[in-house]
Every structure is written in C-alpha cells, then in structure tokens.
mmCIF file of C-alpha atoms in Angstrom:
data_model
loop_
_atom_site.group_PDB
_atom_site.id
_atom_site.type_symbol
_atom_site.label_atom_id
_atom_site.label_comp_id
_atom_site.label_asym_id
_atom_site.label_seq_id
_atom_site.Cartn_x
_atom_site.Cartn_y
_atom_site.Cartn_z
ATOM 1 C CA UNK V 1 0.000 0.000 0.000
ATOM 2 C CA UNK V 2 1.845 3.239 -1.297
ATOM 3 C CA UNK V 3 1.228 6.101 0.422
ATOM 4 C CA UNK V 4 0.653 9.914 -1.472
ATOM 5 C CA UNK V 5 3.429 12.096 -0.562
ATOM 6 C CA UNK V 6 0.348 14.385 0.492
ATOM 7 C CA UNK V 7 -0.761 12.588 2.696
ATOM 8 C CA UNK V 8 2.464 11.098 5.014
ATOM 9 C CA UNK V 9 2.761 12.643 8.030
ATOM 10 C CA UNK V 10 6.466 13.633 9.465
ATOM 11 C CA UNK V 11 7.238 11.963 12.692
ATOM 12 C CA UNK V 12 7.057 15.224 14.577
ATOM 13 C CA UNK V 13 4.468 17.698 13.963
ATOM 14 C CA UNK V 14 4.437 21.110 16.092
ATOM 15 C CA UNK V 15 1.964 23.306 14.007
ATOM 16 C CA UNK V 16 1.958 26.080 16.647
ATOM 17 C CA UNK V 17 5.625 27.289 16.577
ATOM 18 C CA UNK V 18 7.719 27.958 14.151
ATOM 19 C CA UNK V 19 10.942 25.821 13.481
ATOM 20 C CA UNK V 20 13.887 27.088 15.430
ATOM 21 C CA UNK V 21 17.317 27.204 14.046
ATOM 22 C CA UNK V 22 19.497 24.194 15.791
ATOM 23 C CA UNK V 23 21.646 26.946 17.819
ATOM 24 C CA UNK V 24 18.248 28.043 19.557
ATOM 25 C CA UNK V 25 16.944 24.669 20.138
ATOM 26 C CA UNK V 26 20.313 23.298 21.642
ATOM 27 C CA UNK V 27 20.488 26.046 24.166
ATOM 28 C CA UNK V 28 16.826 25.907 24.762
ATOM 29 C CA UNK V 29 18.000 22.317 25.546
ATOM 30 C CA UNK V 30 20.936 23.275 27.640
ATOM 31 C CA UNK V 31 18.492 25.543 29.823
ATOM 32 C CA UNK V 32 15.858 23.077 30.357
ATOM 33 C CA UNK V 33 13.497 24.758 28.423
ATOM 34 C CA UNK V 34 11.370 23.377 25.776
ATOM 35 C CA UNK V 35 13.650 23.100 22.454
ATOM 36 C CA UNK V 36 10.697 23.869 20.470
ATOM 37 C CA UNK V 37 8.899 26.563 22.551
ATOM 38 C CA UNK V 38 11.568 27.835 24.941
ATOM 39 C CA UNK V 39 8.817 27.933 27.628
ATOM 40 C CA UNK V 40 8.047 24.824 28.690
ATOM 41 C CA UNK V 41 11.043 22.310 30.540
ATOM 42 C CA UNK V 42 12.591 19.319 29.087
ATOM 43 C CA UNK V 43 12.297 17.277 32.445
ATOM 44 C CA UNK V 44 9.538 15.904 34.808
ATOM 45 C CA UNK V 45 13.144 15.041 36.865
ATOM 46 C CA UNK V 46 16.611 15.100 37.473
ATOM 47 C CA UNK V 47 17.008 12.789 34.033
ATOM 48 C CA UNK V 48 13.115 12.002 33.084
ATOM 49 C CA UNK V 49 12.038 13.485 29.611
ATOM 50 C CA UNK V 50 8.803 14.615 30.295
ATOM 51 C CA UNK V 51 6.292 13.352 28.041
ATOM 52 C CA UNK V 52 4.659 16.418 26.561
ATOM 53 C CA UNK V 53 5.656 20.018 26.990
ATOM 54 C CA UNK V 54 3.233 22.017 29.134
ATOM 55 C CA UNK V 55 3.032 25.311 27.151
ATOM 56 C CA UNK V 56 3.436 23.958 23.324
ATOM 57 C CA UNK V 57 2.518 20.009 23.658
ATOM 58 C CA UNK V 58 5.769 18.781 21.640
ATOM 59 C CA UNK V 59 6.040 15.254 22.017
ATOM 60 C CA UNK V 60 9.592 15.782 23.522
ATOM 61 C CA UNK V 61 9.196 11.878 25.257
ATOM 62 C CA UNK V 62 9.882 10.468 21.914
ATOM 63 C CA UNK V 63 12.798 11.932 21.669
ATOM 64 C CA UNK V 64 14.801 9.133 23.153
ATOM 65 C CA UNK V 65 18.436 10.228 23.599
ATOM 66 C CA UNK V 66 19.821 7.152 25.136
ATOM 67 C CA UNK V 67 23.736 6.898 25.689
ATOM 68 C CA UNK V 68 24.471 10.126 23.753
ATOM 69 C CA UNK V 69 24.159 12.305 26.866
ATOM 70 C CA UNK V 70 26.706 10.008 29.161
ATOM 71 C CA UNK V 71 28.875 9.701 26.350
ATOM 72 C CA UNK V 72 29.203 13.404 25.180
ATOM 73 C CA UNK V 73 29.785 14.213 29.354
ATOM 74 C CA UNK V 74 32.152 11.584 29.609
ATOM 75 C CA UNK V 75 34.074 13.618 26.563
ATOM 76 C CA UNK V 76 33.688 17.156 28.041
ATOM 77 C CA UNK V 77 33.998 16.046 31.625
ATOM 78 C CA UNK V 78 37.533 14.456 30.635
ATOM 79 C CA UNK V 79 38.457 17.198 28.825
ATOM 80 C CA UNK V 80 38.275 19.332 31.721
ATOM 81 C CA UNK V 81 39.667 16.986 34.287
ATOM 82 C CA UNK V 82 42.525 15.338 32.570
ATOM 83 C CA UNK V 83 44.496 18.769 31.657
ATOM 84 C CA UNK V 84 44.153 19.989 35.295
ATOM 85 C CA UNK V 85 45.701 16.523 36.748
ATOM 86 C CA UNK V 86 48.433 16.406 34.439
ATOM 87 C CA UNK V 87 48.825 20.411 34.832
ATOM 88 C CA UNK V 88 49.071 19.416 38.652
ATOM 89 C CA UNK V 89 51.161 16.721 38.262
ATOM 90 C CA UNK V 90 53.807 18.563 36.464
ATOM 91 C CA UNK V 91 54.015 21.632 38.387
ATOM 92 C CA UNK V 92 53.566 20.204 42.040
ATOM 93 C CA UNK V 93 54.245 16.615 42.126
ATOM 94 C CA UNK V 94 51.583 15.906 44.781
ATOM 95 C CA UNK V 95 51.176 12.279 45.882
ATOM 96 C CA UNK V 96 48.644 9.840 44.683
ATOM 97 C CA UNK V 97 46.197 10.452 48.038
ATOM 98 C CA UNK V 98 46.583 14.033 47.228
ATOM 99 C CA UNK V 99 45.375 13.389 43.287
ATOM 100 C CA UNK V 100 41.974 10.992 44.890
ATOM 101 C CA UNK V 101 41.222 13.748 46.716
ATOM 102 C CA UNK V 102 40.872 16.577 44.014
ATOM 103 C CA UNK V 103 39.824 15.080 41.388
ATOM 104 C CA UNK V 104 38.214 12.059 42.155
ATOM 105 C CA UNK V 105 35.103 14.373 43.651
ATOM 106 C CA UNK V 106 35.792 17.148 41.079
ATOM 107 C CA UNK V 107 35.071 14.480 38.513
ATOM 108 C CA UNK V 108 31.859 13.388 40.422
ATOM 109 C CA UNK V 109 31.124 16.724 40.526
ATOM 110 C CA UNK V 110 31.126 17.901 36.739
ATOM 111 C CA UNK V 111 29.939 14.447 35.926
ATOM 112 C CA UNK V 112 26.513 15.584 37.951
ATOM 113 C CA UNK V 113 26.248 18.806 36.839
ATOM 114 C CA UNK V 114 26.829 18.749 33.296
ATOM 115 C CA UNK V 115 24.922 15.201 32.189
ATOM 116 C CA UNK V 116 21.705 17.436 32.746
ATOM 117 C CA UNK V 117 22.047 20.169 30.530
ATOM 118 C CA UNK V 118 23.681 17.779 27.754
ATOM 119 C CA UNK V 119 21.076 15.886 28.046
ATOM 120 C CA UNK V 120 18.642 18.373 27.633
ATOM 121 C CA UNK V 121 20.417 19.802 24.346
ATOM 122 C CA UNK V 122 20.719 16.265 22.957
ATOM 123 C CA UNK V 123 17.009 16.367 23.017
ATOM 124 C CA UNK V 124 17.136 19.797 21.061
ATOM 125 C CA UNK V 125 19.343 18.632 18.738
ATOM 126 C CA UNK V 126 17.219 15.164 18.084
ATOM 127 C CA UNK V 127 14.332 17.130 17.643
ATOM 128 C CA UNK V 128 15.594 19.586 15.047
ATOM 129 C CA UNK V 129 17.116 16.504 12.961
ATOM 130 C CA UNK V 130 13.904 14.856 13.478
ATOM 131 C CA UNK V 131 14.934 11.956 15.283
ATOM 132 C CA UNK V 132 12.620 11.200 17.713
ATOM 133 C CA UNK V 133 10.178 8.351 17.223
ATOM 134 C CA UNK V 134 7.012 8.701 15.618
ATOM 135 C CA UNK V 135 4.036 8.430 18.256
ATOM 136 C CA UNK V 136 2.860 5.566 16.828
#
C-alpha cells in the first residue's frame, strides 16, 4: 500500500511554533526549556524526559536520547579533568592520596552537573534533525 506524498505525516508535527534554528533549540536544551517553545522544561526530573511540553505540547518523550548524553559528558567532563591533573602533576608533584582527593570528587562533581544540561540539548538537537520516534 503506497502512500501519497500528500498525505504522510512527518514523525514530529508542532503546528503552533515555528521551526527554530538548531543553535536556539540546543540552548533551549541546555536551559531546560522546551527546544521547540523555549517555555516549557525538558524534564519531569533530574534525568526524566517529560512526556509532553506544558506550554506547546511537543512530544519531547519520543525523543529518546539514550547513551548520547553520558557519552558526550564523559568527553567534556575528561576534557576538563585530565588537563588539570596532568597540569598538577607537572608543576607540584603531589602524591597519589593528594590526586583521589581533588579530582576524584571534582570528577563526580562535573559528571553531575553537566549530564543534565547535555542531556537536555541532545534532546534539542534530536528534535531539530527529526529523530525522535514517531508516536505511533
């Protein structure tokens, strides 16, 4: 059964907004604001994607981002981390206890606070690709 180009429907359809450029929808993302909106937030928790926006009802729960936001934290996070240990290393020599007890939290730390907002502007950027599963 072929289908009319007419009458498929795309796997996301927002009628009410207009399409925002993927800058805007990736920092709408990083914020925890709707990517599509900017009003509404991405999560019903500290890592749930909340089903349907509030303000603009975008299906932002379909939009399932999976291992992309641990992985792209995991790169940042090391990015940060990595250069300040060796940085210490070189210019102070501290022992091993001394190295556990920076960075070992400071890692936990960042690891925390950034898997949020990455998360969040994974979503944006899986909604402006239109990657997120059709509803149904």
């Amino acid at each position: 059964m072929d289908q009319h180009p007419e009458q498929r429907e795309p796997a996301l359809m927002i009628p009410e907004h207009p399409r925002a450029s993927l800058a805007t929808q990736i920092v709408r993302g990083l914020t925890n604001h709707c990517p599509v909106c900017g009003e509404g937030h991405v999560f019903a928790g500290y890592l749930r994607i909340t089903p349907l926006c509030r303000v603009c009802h975008a299906p932002l729960g379909t939009a399932r981002a999976d291992d992309a936001p641990p992985y792209f934290t995991i790169v940042v996070v090391g990015h940060i981390v990595v250069p300040l240990m060796l940085w210490a290393e070189r210019c102070y020599m501290p022992p091993l206890w001394v190295h556990a007890a920076i960075f070992l939290p400071l890692t936990t730390l960042l690891t925390l606070a950034l898997l949020r907002p990455i998360k969040g502007a994974t979503v944006g950027l899986m909604l402006h690709l239109g990657l997120a599963k059709s509803e149904s």
